[in-house]
CSV table of C-alpha atoms and ligand atoms in Angstrom, one decimal:
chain,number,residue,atom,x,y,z
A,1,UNK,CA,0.0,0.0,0.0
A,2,UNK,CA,1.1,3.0,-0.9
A,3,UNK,CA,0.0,6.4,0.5
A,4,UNK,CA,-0.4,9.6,-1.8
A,5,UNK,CA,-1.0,13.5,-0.6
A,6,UNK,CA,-2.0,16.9,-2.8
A,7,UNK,CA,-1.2,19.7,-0.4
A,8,UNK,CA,-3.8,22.3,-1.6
A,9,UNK,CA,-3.4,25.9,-0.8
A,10,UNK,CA,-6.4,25.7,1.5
A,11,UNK,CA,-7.2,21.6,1.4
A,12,UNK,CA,-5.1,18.8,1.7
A,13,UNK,CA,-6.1,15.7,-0.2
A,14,UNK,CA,-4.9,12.3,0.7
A,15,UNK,CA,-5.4,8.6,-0.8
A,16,UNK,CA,-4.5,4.9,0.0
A,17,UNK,CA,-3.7,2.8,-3.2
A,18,UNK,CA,-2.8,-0.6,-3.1
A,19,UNK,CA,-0.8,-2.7,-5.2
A,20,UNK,CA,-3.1,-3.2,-7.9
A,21,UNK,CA,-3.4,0.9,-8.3
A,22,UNK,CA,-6.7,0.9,-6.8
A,23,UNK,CA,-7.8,3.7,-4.1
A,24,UNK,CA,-8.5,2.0,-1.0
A,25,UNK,CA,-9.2,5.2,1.1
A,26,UNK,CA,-9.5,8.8,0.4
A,27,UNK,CA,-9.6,11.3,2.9
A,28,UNK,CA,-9.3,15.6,2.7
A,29,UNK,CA,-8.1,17.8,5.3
A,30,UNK,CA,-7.5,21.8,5.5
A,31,UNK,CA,-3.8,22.8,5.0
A,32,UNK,CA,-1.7,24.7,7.6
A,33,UNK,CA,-0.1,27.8,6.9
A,34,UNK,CA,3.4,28.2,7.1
A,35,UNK,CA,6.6,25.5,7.6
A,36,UNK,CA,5.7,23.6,10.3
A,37,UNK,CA,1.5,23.8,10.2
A,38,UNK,CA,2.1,21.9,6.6
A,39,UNK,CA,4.7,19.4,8.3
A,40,UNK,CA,1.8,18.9,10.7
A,41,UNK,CA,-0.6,18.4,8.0
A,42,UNK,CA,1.1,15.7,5.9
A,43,UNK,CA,1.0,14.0,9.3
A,44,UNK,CA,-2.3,14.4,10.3
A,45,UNK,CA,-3.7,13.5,7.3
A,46,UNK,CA,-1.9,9.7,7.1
A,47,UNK,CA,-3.4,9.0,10.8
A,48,UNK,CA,-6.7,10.5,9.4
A,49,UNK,CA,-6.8,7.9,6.2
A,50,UNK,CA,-6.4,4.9,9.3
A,51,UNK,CA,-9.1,6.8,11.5
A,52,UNK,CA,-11.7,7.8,9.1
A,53,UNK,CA,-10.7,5.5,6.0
A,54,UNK,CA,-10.0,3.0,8.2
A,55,UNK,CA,-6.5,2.2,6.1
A,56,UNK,CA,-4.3,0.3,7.6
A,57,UNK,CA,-1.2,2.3,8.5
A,58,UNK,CA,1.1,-0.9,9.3
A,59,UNK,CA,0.8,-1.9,5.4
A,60,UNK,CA,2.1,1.5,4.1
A,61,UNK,CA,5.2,1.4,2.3
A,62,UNK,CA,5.7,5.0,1.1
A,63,UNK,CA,4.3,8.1,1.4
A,64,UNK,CA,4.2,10.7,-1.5
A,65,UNK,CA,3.6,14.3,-1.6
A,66,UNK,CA,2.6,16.1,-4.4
A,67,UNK,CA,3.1,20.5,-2.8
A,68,UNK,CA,3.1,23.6,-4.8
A,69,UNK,CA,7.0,24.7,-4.9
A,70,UNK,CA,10.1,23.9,-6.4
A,71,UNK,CA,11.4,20.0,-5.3
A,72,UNK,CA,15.0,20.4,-5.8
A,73,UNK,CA,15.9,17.4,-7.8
A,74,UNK,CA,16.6,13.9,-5.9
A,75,UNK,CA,15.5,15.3,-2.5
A,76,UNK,CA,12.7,15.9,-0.3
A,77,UNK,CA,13.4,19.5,0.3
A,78,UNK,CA,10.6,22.4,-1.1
A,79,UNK,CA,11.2,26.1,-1.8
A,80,UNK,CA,9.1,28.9,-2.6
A,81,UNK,CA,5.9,27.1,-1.8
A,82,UNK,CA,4.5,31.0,-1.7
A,83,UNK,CA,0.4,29.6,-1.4
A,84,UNK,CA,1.5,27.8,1.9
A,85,UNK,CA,3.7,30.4,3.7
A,86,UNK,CA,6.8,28.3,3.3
A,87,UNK,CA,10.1,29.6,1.3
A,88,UNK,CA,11.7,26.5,1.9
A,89,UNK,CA,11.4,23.3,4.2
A,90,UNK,CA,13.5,19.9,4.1
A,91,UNK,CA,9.7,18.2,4.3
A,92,UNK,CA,11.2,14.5,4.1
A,93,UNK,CA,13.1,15.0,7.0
A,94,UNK,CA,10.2,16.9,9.0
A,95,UNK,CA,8.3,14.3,8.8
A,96,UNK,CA,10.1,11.0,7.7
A,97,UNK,CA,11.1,10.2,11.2
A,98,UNK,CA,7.7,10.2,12.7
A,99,UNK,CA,6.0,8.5,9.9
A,100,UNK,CA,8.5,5.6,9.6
A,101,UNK,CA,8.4,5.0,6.0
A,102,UNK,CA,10.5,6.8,2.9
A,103,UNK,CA,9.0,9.8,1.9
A,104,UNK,CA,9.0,11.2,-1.4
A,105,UNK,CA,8.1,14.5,-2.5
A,106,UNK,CA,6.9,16.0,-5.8
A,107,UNK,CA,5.8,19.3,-7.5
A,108,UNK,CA,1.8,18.8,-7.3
A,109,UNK,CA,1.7,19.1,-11.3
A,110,UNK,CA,3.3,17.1,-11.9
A,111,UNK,CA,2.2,14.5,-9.5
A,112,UNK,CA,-1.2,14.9,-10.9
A,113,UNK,CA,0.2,14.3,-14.3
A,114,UNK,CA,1.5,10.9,-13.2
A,115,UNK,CA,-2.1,10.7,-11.4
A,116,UNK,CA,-3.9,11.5,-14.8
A,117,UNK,CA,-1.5,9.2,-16.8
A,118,UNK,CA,-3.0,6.1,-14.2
A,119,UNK,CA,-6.2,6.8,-14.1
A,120,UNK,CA,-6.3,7.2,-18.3
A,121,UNK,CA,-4.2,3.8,-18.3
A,122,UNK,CA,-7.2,2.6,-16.0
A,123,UNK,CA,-9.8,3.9,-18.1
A,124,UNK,CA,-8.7,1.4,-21.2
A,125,UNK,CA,-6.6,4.6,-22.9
A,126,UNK,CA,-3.4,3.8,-22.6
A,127,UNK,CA,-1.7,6.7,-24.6
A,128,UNK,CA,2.4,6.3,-24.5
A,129,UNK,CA,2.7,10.3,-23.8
A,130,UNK,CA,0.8,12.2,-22.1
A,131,UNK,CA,0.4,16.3,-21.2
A,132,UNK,CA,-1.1,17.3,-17.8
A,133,UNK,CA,-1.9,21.3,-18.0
A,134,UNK,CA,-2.7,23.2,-14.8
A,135,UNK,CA,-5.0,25.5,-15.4
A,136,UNK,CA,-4.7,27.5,-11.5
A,137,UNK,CA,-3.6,30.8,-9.9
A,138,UNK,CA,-0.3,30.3,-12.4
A,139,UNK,CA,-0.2,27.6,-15.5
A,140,UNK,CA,2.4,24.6,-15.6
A,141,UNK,CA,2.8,21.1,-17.3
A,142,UNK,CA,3.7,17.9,-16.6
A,143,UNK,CA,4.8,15.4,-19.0
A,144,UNK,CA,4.7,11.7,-18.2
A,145,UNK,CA,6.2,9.6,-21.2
A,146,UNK,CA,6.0,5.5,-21.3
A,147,UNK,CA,4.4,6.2,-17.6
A,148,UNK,CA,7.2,8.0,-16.4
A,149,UNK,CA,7.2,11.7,-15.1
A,150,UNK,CA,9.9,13.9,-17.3
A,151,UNK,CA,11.6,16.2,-15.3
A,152,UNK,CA,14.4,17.5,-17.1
A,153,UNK,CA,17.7,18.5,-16.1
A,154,UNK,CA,16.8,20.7,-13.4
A,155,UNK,CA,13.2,20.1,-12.9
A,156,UNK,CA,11.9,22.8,-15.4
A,157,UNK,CA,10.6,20.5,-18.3
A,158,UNK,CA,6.5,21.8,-18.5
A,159,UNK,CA,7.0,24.8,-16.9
A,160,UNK,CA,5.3,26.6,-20.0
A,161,UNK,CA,3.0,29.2,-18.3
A,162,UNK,CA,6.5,31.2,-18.7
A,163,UNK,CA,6.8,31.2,-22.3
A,164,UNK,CA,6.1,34.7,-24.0
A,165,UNK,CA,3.9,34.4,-27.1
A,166,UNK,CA,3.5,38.3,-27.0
A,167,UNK,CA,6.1,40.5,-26.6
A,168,UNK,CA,4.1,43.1,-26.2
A,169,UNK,CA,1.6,41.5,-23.9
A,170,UNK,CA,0.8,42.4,-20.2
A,171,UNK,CA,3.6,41.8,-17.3
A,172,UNK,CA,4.0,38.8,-16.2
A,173,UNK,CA,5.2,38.4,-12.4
A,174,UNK,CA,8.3,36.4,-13.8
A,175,UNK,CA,9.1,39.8,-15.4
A,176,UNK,CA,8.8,39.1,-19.0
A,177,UNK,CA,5.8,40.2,-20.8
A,178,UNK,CA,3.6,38.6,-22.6
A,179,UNK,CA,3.8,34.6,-20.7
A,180,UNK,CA,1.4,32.5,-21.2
A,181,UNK,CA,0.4,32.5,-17.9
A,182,UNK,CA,0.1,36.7,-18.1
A,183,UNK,CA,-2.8,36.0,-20.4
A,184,UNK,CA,-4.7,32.8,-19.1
A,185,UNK,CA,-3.3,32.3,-15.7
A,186,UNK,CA,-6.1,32.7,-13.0
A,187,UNK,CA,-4.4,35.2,-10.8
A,188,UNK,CA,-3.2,37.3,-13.9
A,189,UNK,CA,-7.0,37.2,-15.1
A,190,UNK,CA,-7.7,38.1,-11.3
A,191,UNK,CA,-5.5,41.1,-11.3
A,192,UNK,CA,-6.8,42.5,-14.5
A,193,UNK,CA,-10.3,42.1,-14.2
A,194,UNK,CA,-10.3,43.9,-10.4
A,195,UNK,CA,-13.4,43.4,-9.5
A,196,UNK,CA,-14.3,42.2,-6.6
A,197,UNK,CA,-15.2,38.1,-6.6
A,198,UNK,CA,-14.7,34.8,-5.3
A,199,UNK,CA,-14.5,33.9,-8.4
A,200,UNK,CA,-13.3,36.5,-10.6
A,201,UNK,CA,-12.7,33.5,-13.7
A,202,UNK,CA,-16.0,32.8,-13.7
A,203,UNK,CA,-17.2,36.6,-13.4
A,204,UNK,CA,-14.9,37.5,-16.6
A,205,UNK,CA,-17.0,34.7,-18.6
A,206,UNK,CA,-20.2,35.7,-17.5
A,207,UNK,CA,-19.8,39.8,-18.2
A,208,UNK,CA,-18.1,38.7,-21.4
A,209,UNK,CA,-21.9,36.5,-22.7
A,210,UNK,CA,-23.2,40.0,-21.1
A,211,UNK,CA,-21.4,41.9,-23.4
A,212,UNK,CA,-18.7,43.1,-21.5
A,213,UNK,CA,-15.4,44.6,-24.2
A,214,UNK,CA,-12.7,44.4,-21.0
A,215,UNK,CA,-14.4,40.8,-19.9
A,216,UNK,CA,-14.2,39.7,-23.7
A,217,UNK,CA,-10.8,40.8,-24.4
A,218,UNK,CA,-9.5,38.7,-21.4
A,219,UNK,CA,-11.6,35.6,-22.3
A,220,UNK,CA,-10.7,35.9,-25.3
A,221,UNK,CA,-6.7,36.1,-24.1
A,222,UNK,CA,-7.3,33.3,-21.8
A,223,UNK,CA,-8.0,30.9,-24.8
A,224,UNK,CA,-5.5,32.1,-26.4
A,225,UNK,CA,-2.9,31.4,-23.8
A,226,UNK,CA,-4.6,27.8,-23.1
A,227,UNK,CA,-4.1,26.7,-26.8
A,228,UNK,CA,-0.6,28.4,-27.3
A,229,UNK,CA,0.5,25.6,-24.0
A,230,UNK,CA,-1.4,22.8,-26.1
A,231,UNK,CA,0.7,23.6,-29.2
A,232,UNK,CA,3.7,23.8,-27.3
A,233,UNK,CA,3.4,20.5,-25.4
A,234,UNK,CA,2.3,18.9,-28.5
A,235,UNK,CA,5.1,20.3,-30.9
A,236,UNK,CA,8.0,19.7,-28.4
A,237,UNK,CA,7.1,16.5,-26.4
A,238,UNK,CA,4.8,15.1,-29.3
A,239,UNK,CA,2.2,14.0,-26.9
A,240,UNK,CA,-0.9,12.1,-27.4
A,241,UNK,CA,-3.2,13.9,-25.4
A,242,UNK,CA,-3.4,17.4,-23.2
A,243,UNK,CA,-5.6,16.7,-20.0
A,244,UNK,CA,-6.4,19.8,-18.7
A,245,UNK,CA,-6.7,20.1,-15.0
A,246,UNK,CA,-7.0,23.0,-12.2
A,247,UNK,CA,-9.4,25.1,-10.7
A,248,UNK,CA,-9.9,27.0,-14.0
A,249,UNK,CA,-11.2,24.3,-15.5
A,250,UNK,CA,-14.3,24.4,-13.2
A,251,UNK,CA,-15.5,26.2,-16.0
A,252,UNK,CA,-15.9,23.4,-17.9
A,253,UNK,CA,-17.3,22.9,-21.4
A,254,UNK,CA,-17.2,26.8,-21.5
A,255,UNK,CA,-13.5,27.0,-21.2
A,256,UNK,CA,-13.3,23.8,-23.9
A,257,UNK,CA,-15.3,25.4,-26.5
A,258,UNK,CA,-13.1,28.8,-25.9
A,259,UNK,CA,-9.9,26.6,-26.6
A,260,UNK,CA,-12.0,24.0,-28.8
A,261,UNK,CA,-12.1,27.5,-31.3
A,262,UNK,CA,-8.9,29.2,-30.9
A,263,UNK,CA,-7.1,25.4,-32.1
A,264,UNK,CA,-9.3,25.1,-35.0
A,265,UNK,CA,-8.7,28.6,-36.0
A,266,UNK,CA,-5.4,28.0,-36.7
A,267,UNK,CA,-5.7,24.8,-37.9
A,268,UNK,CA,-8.0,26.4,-40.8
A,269,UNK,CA,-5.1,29.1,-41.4
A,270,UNK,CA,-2.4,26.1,-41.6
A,271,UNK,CA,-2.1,22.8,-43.1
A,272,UNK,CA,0.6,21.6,-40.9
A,273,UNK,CA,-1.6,22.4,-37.7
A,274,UNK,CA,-4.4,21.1,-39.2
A,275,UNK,CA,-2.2,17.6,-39.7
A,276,UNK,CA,-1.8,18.0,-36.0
A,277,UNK,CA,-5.5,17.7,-35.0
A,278,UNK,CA,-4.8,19.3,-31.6
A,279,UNK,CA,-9.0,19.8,-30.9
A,280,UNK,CA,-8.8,15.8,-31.1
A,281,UNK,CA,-5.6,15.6,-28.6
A,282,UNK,CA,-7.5,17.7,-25.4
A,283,UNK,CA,-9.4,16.4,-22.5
A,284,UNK,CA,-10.9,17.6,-19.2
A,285,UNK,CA,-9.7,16.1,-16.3
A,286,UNK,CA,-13.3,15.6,-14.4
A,287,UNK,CA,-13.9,17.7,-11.5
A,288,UNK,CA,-12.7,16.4,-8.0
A,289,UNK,CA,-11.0,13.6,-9.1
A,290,UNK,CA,-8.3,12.5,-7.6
A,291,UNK,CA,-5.5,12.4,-10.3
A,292,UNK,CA,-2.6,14.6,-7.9
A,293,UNK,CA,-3.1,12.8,-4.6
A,294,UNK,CA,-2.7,9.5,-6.7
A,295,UNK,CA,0.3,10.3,-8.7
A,296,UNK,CA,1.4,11.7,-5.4
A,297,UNK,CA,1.5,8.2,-3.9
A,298,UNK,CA,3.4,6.9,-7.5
A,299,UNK,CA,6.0,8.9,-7.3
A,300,UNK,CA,9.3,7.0,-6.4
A,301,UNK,CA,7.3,3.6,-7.8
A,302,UNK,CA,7.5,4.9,-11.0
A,303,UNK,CA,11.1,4.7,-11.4
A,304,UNK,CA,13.8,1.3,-11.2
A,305,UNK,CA,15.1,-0.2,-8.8
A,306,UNK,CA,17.8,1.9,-8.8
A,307,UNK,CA,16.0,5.2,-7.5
A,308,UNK,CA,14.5,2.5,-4.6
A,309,UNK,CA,18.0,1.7,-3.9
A,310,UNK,CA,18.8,5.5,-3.9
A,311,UNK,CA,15.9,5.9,-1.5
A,312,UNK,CA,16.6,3.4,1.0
A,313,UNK,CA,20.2,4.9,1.0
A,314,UNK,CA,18.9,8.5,1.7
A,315,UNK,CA,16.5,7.3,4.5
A,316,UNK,CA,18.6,4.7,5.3
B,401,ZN,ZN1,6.1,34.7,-16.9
């Protein structure tokens, strides 16, 4: 049994999986704020899958965690995980030593990438490559190829919300102008749109259908950006399918029409997009599932023996 975390921003979501890959226990908890309040959370929520998933704890091997910061490669050690308060925090060693198994820790998106790439293999689809886009506060990728996560040589690999496909576009907080995140990322959207909402995505969508030129200019932008990452995924990793994930995506088939229109508008202006059939090549990951807590709990079994041997090494 293997046990898998997604360290939300405000909720923490954990699973048990078993051998086979199948969820035995699912659980959700809200997330501290701050280095120690999110060590305390991993914690709490593995003796919560035993008390209120009744999982048992003594058959855990692993535990993953998939957190929203930069994993320096090879190690269990987070920085700049800005949405929980913590600029950087050696979380395997917080709280290895009281959990008693290895603990491995991963950038949530691409945790959930690995996630989505089981739960496709589950669903009968087994595609060899795979996208997973975050559509959140910020946009990132992972890529999962012949079921394992590609990182790259310092971790960067799907980190396309940064690529500028305006240079003359709005500022994005990396400080070049024009990133895909600048246009389609939910807190850029947020900042522009200033109004006042819980859910200032949703708000833009809805003044745009009213009408709206300032609401239609950034929905329109926000296509844009989405299908400029699909290209880029698709023309540098070659993968089979883009599942697109996040809490943008609440928006649903709106958001997929949106992007559905912006690919096939290119495709009509070029041949060689059109060979690419990128409309074909998108999915939605459904809402709530639990694709990042999952891949969470496969990281570390998704590579040889080698990186166990590694593993045992660094826990000892
Ligand atoms: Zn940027």
């Amino acid at each position: 049994m293997r046990v898998g975390l997604d360290v939300g921003g405000t909720k923490t979501d954990a699973v048990a999986v078993d051998d086979a890959g199948t969820i035995r226990g699912r659980i959700r908890i809200p997330t501290g704020w701050g280095p120690d309040a999110v060590a305390r959370t991993v914690i709490d929520a593995v003796a919560a899958l035993a008390t209120e998933a009744s999982v048992d704890l003594g058959a855990v091997g692993s535990v993953g965690v998939g957190i929203p910061g930069q994993i320096e490669p090879g190690t269990g050690r987070v920085v700049h995980a800005v949405n929980l308060g913590v600029e950087e925090l050696d979380l395997a060693a917080a709280v290895g030593p009281e959990l008693g198994v290895p603990v491995h820790v991963e950038n949530d998106v691409k945790a959930a990438a690995l996630g989505a790439h089981a739960l496709h293999a589950r669903s009968g689809g087994v595609p060899g490559s795979m996208a997973y886009l975050n559509l959140g506060t910020g946009i990132a990728a992972g890529i999962v190829s012949d079921g394992v996560l590609w990182r790259g040589a310092r971790g960067t690999a799907g980190e396309v919300g940064h690529i500028s496909v305006d240079p003359n576009g709005p500022l994005c907080r990396c400080g070049q102008r024009g990133c895909i995140e600048a246009f389609a990322g939910g807190g850029a959207i947020a900042e522009r749109w200033a109004r006042r909402s819980a859910l200032p995505v949703r708000d833009v969508f809805d003044a745009a259908d009213a009408g709206d030129a300032s609401a239609r200019q950034l929905r329109a932008g926000l296509a844009r950006g989405v299908a400029a990452a699909v290209r880029v995924l698709v023309l540098t990793a070659d993968v089979d399918i883009v599942v697109l994930g996040g809490g943008v995506t609440a928006l649903g088939e709106r958001l997929m029409t949106d992007v559905a229109a912006e690919l096939s508008a290119s495709a009509e202006a070029s041949p060689f997009m059109r060979s690419l059939r990128l409309t074909e090549r998108i999915e939605l990951l459904p809402p709530g599932s639990p694709a990042a807590a999952l891949g969470a709990a496969l990281v570390g079994a998704e590579g040889d023996a080698t990186h166990d041997t590694e593993e045992a090494l660094v826990h000892g």
